[in-house]
Coordinates of N, CA and C in Angstrom, one line a residue:
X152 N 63.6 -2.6 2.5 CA 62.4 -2.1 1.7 C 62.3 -0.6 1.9
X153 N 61.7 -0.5 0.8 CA 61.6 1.6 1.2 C 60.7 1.9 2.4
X154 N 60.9 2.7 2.9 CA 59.7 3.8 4.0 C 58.0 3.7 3.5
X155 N 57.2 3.6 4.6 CA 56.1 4.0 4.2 C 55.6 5.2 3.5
X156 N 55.1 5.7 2.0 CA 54.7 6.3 1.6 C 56.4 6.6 0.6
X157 N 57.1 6.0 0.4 CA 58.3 6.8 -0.4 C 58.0 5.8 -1.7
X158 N 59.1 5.9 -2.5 CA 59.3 5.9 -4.1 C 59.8 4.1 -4.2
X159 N 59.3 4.0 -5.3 CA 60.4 2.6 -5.3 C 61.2 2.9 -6.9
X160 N 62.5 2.8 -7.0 CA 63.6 3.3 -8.0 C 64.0 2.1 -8.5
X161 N 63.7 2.6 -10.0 CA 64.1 1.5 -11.4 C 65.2 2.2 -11.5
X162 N 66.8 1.5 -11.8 CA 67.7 1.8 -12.3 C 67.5 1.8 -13.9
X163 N 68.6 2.5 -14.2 CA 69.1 1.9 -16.0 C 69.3 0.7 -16.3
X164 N 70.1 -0.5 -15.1 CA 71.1 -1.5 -15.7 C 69.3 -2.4 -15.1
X165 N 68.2 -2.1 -14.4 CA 67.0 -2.5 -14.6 C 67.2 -3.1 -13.0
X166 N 67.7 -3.1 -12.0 CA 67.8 -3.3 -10.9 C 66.5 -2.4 -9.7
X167 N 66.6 -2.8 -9.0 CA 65.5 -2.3 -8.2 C 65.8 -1.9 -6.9
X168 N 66.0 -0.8 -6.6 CA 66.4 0.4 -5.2 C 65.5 1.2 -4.3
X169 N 65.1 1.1 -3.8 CA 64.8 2.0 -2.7 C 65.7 3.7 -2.8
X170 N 64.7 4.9 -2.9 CA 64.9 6.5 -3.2 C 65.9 6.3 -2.6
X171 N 67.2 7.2 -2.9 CA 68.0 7.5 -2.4 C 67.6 8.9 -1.6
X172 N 68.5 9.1 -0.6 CA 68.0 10.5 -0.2 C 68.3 11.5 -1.0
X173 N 68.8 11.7 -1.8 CA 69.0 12.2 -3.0 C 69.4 12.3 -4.1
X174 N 69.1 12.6 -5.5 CA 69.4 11.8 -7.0 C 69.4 12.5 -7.7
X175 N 69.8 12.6 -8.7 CA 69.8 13.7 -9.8 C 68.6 13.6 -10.6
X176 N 68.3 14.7 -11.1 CA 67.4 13.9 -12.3 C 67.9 13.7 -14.1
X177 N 69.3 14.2 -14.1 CA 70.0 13.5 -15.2 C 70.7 12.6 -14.8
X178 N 70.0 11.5 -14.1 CA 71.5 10.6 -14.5 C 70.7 9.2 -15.0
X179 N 69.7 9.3 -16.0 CA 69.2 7.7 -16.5 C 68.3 7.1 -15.7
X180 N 67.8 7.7 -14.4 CA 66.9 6.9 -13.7 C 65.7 7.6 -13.1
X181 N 64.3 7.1 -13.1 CA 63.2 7.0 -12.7 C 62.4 6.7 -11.5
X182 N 61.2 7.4 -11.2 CA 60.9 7.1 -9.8 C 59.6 6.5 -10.5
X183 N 58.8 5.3 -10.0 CA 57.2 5.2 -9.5 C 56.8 5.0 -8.1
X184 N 55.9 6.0 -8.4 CA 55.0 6.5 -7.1 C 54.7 5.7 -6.4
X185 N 54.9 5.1 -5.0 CA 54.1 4.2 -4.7 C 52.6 4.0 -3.9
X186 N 51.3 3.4 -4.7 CA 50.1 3.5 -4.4 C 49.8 4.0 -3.0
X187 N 49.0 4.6 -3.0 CA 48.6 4.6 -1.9 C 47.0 3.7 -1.3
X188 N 47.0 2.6 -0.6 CA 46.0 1.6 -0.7 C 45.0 2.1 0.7
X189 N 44.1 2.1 1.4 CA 43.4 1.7 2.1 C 43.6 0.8 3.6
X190 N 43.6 0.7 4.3 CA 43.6 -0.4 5.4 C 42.9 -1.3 4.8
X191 N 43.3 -2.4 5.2 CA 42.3 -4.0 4.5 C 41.2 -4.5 5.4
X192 N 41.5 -3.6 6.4 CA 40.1 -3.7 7.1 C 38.9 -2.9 6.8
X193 N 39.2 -2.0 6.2 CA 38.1 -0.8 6.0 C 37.1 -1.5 5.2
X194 N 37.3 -2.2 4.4 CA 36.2 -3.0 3.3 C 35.6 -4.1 4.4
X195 N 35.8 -4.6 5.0 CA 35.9 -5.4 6.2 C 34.4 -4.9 7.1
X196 N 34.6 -3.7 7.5 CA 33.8 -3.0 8.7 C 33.0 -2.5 7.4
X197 N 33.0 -2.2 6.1 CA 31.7 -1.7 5.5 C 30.7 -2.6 5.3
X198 N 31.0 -4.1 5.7 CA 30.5 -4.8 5.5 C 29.5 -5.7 6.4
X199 N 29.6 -5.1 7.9 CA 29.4 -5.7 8.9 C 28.0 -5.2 9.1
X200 N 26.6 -6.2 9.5 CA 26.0 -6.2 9.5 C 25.5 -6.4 10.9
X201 N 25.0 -5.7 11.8 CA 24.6 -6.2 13.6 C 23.3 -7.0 13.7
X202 N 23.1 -7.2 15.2 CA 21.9 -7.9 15.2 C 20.5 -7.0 14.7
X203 N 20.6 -5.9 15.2 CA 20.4 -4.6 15.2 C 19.4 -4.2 13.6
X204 N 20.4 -5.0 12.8 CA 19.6 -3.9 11.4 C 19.1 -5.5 11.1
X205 N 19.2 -6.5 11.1 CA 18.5 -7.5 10.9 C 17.1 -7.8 10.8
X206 N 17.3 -7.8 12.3 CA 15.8 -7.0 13.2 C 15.3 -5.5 12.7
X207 N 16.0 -4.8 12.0 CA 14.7 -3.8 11.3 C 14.6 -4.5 10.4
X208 N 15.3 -5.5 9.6 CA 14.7 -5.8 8.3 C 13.6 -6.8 8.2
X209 N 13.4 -7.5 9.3 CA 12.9 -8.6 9.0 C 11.9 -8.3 10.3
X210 N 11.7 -7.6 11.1 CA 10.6 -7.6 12.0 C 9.5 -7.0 11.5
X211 N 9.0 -6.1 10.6 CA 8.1 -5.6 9.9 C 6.8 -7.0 9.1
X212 N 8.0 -7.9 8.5 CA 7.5 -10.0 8.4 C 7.0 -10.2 9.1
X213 N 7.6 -10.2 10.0 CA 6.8 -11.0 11.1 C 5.4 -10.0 11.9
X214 N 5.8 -8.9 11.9 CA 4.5 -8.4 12.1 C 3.3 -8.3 11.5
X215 N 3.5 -8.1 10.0 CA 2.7 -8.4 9.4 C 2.1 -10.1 8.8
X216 N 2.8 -10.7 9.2 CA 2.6 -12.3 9.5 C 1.6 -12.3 10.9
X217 N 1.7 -12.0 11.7 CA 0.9 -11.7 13.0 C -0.4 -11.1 12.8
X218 N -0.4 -10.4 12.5 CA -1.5 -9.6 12.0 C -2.7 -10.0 10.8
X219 N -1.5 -11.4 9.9 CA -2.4 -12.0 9.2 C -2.9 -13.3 10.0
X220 N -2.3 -13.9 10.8 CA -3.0 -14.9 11.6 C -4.2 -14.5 12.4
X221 N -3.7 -13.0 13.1 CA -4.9 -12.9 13.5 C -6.6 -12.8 12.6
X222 N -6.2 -12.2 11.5 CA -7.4 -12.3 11.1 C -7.7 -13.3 10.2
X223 N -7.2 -14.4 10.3 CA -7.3 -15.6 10.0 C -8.4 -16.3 11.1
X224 N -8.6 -15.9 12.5 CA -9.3 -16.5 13.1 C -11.0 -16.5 13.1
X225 N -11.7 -17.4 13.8 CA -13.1 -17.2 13.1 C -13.8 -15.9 13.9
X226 N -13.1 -15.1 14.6 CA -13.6 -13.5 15.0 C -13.9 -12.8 13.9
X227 N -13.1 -13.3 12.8 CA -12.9 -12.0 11.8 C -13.8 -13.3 10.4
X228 N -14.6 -13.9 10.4 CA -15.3 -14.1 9.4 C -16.6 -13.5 9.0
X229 N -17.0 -13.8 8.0 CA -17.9 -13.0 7.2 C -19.5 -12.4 8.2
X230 N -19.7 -13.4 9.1 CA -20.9 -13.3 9.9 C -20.2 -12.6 11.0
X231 N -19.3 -12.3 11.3 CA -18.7 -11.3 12.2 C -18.5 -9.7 12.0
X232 N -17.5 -9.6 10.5 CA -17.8 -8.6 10.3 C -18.8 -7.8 9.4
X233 N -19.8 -8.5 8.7 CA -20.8 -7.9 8.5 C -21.5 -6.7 9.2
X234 N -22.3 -7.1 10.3 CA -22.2 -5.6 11.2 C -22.1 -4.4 11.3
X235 N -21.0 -4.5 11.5 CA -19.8 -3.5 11.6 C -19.3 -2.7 10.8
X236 N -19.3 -3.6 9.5 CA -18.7 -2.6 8.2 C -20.1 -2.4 7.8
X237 N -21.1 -3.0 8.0 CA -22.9 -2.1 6.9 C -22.9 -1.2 8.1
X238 N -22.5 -0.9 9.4 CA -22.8 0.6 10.3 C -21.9 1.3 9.3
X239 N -20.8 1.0 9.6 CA -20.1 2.3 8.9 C -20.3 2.4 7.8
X240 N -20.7 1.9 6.9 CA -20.8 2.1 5.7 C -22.3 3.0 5.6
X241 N -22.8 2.4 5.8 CA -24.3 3.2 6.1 C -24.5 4.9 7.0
X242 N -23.1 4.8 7.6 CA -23.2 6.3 8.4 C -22.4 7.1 7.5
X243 N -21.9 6.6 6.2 CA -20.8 7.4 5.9 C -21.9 7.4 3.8
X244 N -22.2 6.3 4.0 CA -22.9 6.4 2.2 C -24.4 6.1 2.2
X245 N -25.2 6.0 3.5 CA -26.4 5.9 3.7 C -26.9 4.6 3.2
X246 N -28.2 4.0 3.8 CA -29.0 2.9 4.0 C -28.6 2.0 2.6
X247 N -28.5 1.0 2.7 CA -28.8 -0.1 1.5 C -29.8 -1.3 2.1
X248 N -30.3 -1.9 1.0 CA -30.6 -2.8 0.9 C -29.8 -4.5 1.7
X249 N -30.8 -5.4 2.1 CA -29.6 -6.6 2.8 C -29.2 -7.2 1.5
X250 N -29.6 -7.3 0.2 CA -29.0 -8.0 -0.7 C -28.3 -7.2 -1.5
X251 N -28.3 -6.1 -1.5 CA -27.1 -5.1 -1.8 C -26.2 -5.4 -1.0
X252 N -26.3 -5.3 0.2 CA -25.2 -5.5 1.2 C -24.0 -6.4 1.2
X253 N -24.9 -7.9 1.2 CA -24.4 -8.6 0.6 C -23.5 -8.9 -0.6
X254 N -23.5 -8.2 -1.3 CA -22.7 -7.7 -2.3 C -21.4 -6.7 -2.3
X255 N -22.3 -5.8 -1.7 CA -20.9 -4.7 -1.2 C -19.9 -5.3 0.0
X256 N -20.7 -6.1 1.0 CA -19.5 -6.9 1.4 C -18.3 -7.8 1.4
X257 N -18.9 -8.8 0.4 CA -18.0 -9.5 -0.2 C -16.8 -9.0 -1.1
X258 N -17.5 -7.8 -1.6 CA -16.3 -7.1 -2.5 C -15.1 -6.4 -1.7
X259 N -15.7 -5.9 -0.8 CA -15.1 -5.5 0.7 C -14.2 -5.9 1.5
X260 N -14.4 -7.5 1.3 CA -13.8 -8.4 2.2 C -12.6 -8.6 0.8
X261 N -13.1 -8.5 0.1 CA -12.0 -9.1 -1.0 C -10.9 -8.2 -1.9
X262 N -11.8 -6.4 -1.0 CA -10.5 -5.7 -1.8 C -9.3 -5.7 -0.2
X263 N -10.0 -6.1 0.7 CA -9.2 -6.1 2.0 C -8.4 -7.3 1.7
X264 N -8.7 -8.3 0.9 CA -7.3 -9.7 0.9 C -6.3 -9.0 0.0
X265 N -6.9 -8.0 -1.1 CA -5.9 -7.7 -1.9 C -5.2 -6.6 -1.4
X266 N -5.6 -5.6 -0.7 CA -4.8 -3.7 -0.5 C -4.0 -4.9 0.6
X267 N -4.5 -5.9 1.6 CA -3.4 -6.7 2.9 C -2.6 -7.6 2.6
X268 N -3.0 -8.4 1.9 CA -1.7 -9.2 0.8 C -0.9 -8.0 -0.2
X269 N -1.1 -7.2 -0.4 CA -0.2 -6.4 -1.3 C 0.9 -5.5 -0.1
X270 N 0.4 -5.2 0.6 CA 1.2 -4.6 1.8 C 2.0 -6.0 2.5
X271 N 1.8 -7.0 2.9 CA 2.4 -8.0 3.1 C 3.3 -8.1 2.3
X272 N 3.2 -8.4 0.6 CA 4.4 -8.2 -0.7 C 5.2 -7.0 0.1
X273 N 5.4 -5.8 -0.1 CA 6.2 -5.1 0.2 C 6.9 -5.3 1.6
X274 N 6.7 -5.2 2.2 CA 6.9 -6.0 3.6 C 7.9 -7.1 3.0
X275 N 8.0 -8.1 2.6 CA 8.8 -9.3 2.2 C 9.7 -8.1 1.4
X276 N 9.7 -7.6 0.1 CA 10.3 -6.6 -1.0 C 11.5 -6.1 0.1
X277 N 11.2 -5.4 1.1 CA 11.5 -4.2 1.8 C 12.7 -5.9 2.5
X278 N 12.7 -6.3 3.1 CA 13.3 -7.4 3.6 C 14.4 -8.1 3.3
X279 N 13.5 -8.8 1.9 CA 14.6 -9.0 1.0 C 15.9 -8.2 0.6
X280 N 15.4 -6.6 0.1 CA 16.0 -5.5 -0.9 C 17.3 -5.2 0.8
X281 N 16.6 -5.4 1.9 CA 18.1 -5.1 3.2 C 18.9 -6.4 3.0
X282 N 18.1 -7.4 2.9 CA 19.5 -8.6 3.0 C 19.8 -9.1 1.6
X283 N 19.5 -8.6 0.4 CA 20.6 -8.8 -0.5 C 20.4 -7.4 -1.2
X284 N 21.2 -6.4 -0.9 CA 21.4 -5.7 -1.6 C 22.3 -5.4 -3.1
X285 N 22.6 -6.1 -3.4 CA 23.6 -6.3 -4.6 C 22.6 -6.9 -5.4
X286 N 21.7 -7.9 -5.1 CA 20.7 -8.1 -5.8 C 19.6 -7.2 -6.9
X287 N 19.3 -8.1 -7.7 CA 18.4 -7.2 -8.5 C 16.9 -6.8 -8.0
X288 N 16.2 -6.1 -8.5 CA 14.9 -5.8 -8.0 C 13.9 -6.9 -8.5
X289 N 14.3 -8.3 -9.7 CA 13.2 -8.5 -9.9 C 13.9 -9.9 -9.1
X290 N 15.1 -10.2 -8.8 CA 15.3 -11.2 -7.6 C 14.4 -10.7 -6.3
X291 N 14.6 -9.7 -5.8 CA 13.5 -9.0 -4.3 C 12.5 -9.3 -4.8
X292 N 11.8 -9.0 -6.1 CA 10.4 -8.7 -6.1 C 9.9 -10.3 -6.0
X293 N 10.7 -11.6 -7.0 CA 10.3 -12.7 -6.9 C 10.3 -13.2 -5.6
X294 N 11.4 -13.1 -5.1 CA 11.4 -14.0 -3.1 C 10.2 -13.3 -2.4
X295 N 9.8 -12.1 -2.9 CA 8.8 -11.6 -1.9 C 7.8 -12.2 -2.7
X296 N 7.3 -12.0 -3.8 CA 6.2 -13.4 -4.2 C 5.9 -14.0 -3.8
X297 N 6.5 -15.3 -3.9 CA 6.9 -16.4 -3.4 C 7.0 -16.5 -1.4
X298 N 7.2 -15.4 -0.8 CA 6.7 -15.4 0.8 C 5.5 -15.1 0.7
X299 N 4.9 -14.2 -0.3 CA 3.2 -13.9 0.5 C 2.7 -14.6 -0.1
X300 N 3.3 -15.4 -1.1 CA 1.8 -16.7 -1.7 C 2.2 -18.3 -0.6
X301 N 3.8 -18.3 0.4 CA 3.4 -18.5 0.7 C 2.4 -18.7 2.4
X302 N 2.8 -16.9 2.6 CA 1.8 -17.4 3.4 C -0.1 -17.0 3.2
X303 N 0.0 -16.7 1.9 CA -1.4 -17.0 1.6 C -1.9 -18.1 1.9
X304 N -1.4 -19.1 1.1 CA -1.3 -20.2 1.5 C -1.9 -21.2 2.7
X305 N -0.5 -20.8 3.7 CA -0.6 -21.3 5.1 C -2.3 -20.7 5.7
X306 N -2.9 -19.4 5.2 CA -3.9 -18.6 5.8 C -5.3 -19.4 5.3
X307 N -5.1 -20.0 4.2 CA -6.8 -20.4 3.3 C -6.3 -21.9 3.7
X308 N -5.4 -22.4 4.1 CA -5.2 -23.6 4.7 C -5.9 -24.0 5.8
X309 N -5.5 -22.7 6.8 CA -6.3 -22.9 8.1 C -7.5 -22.5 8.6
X310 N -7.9 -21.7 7.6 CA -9.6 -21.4 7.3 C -10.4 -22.1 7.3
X311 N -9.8 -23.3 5.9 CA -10.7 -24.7 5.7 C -11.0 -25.4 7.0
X312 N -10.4 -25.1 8.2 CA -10.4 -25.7 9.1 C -12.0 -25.0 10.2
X313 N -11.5 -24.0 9.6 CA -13.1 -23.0 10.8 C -14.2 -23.4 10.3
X314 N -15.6 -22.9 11.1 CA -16.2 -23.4 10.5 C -17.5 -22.0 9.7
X315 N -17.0 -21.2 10.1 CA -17.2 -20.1 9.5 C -16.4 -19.3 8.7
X316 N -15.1 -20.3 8.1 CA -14.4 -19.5 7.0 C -14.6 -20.5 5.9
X317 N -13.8 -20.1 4.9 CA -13.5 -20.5 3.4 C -12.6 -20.5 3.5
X318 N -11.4 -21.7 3.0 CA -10.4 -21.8 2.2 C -10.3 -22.1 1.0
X319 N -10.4 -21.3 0.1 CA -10.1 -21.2 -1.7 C -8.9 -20.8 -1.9
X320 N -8.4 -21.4 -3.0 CA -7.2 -21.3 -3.9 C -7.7 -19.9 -4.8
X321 N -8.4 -19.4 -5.2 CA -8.8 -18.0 -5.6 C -8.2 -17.1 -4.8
X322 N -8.1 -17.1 -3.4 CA -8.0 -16.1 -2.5 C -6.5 -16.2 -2.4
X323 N -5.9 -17.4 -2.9 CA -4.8 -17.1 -2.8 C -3.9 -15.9 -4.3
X324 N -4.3 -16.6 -5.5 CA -4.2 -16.0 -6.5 C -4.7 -14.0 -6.3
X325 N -5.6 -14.2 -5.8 CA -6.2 -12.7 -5.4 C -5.0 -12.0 -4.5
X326 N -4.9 -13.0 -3.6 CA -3.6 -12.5 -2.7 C -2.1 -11.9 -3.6
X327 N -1.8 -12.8 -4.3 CA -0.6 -12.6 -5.0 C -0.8 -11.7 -6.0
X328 N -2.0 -11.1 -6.5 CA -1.7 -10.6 -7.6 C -2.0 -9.0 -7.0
X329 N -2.1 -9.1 -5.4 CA -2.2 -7.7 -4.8 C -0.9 -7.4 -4.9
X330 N 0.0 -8.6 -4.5 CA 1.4 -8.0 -4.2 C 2.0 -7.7 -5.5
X331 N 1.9 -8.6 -6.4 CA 2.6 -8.1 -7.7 C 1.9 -7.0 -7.8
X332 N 1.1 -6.2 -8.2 CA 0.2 -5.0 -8.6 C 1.4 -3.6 -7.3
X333 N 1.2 -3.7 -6.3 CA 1.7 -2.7 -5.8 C 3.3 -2.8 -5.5
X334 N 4.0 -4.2 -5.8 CA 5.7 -4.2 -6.1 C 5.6 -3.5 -7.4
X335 N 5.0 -3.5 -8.6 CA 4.8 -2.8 -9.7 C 4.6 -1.4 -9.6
X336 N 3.8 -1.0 -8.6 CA 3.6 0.3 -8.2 C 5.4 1.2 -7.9
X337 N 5.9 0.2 -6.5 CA 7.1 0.8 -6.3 C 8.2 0.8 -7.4
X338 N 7.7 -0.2 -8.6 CA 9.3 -0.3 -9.1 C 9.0 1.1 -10.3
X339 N 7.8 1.5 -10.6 CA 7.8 2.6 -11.6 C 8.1 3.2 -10.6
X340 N 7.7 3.5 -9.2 CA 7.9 5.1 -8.6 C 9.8 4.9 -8.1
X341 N 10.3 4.2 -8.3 CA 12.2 4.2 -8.0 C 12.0 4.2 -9.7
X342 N 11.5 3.9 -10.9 CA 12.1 4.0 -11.9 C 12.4 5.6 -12.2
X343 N 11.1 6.2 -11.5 CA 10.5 7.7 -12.0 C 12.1 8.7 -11.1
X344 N 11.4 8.2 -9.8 CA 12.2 9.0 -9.1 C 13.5 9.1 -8.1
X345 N 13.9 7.4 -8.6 CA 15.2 7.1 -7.8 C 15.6 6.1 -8.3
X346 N 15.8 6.4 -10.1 CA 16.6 5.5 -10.6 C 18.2 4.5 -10.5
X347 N 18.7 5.6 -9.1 CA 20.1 5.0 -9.0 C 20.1 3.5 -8.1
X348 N 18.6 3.5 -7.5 CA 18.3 2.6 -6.6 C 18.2 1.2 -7.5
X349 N 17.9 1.3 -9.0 CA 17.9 0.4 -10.3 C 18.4 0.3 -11.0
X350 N 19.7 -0.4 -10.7 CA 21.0 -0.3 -11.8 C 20.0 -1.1 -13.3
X351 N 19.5 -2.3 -12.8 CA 19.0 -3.7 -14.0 C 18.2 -4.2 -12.9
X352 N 17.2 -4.9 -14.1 CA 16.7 -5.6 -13.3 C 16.7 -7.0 -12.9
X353 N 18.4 -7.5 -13.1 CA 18.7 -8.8 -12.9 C 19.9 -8.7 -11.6

């Protein structure tokens, strides 16, 4: 066989030679170059994934999964934080009414399921988009769906259980449509300004 990096030589009569150490170049015969290929391990190690980035991808889930159980517990329902948010609210937009109040807190509590379920969505997005990257953005955006509705889910499941929460199927719907609303947000701001990040969206 020829040398690493040398020629492989087509005769005239169509035979096949290894470069001579030297040849004319009138006498009928031809050189092709031979490729120059890569190690077969190099594709190998671009591919290798440690424990390491795993755990960045997927520990951000779980914290934010923690974070939603905790306030799943009956510390954090409505006769708890009432309080707390009419102080601050009142030191920062002054005195209301208790049946105003009532009002401004419920909406309060409910843009908090939506801006925390939507941060949860990305959280899942962000997860997904490290472990399948070849994937499309609206495969990430669906699996992340589909994690925060279900653990919306798991969360108005175990409410029904307190006796100072609510579990409604509304809060779940409310939940999910936080996350789709700000996956929507990120996929204009990579359409605007880091379109290479979006080949298709399949």
């Amino acid at each position: 066989m020829p040398s690493p990096g040398g020629s492989i030589l087509f005769a005239a009569d169509g035979a096949i030679r290894p470069e001579p150490q030297r040849q004319r170049a009138d006498d009928g015969q031809f050189y092709l170059p031979r490729p120059d290929r890569p190690p077969a391990s190099s594709d190998r190690s671009q591919g290798k994934r440690t424990v390491k980035y795993w755990i960045s991808a997927w520990w951000p889930v779980a914290f934010g999964i923690c974070v939603i159980a905790l306030e799943s517990t009956a510390t954090f329902g409505a006769d708890h934080t009432s309080g707390p948010l009419r102080w601050l609210w009142e030191h920062i937009f002054g005195q209301v009414t208790n049946r105003r109040w009532d009002i401004l807190h419920h909406y309060i509590r409910k843009s908090g399921h939506f801006v925390g379920y939507g941060t949860m969505g990305l959280l899942w997005l962000r997860a997904w988009w490290m472990s399948l990257p070849r994937a499309g953005f609206l495969l990430d955006a669906t699996l992340a769906l589909l994690g925060t509705a279900l653990v919306a889910s798991a969360d108005e499941f175990h409410q029904s259980f307190l006796p100072n929460r609510t579990g409604v199927p509304s809060d779940v719907l409310l939940d999910c449509c936080g996350a789709i609303a700000l996956q929507l947000l990120v996929y204009i701001f990579l359409r605007i300004f880091w379109p290479k990040r979006l080949p298709g969206l399949t």
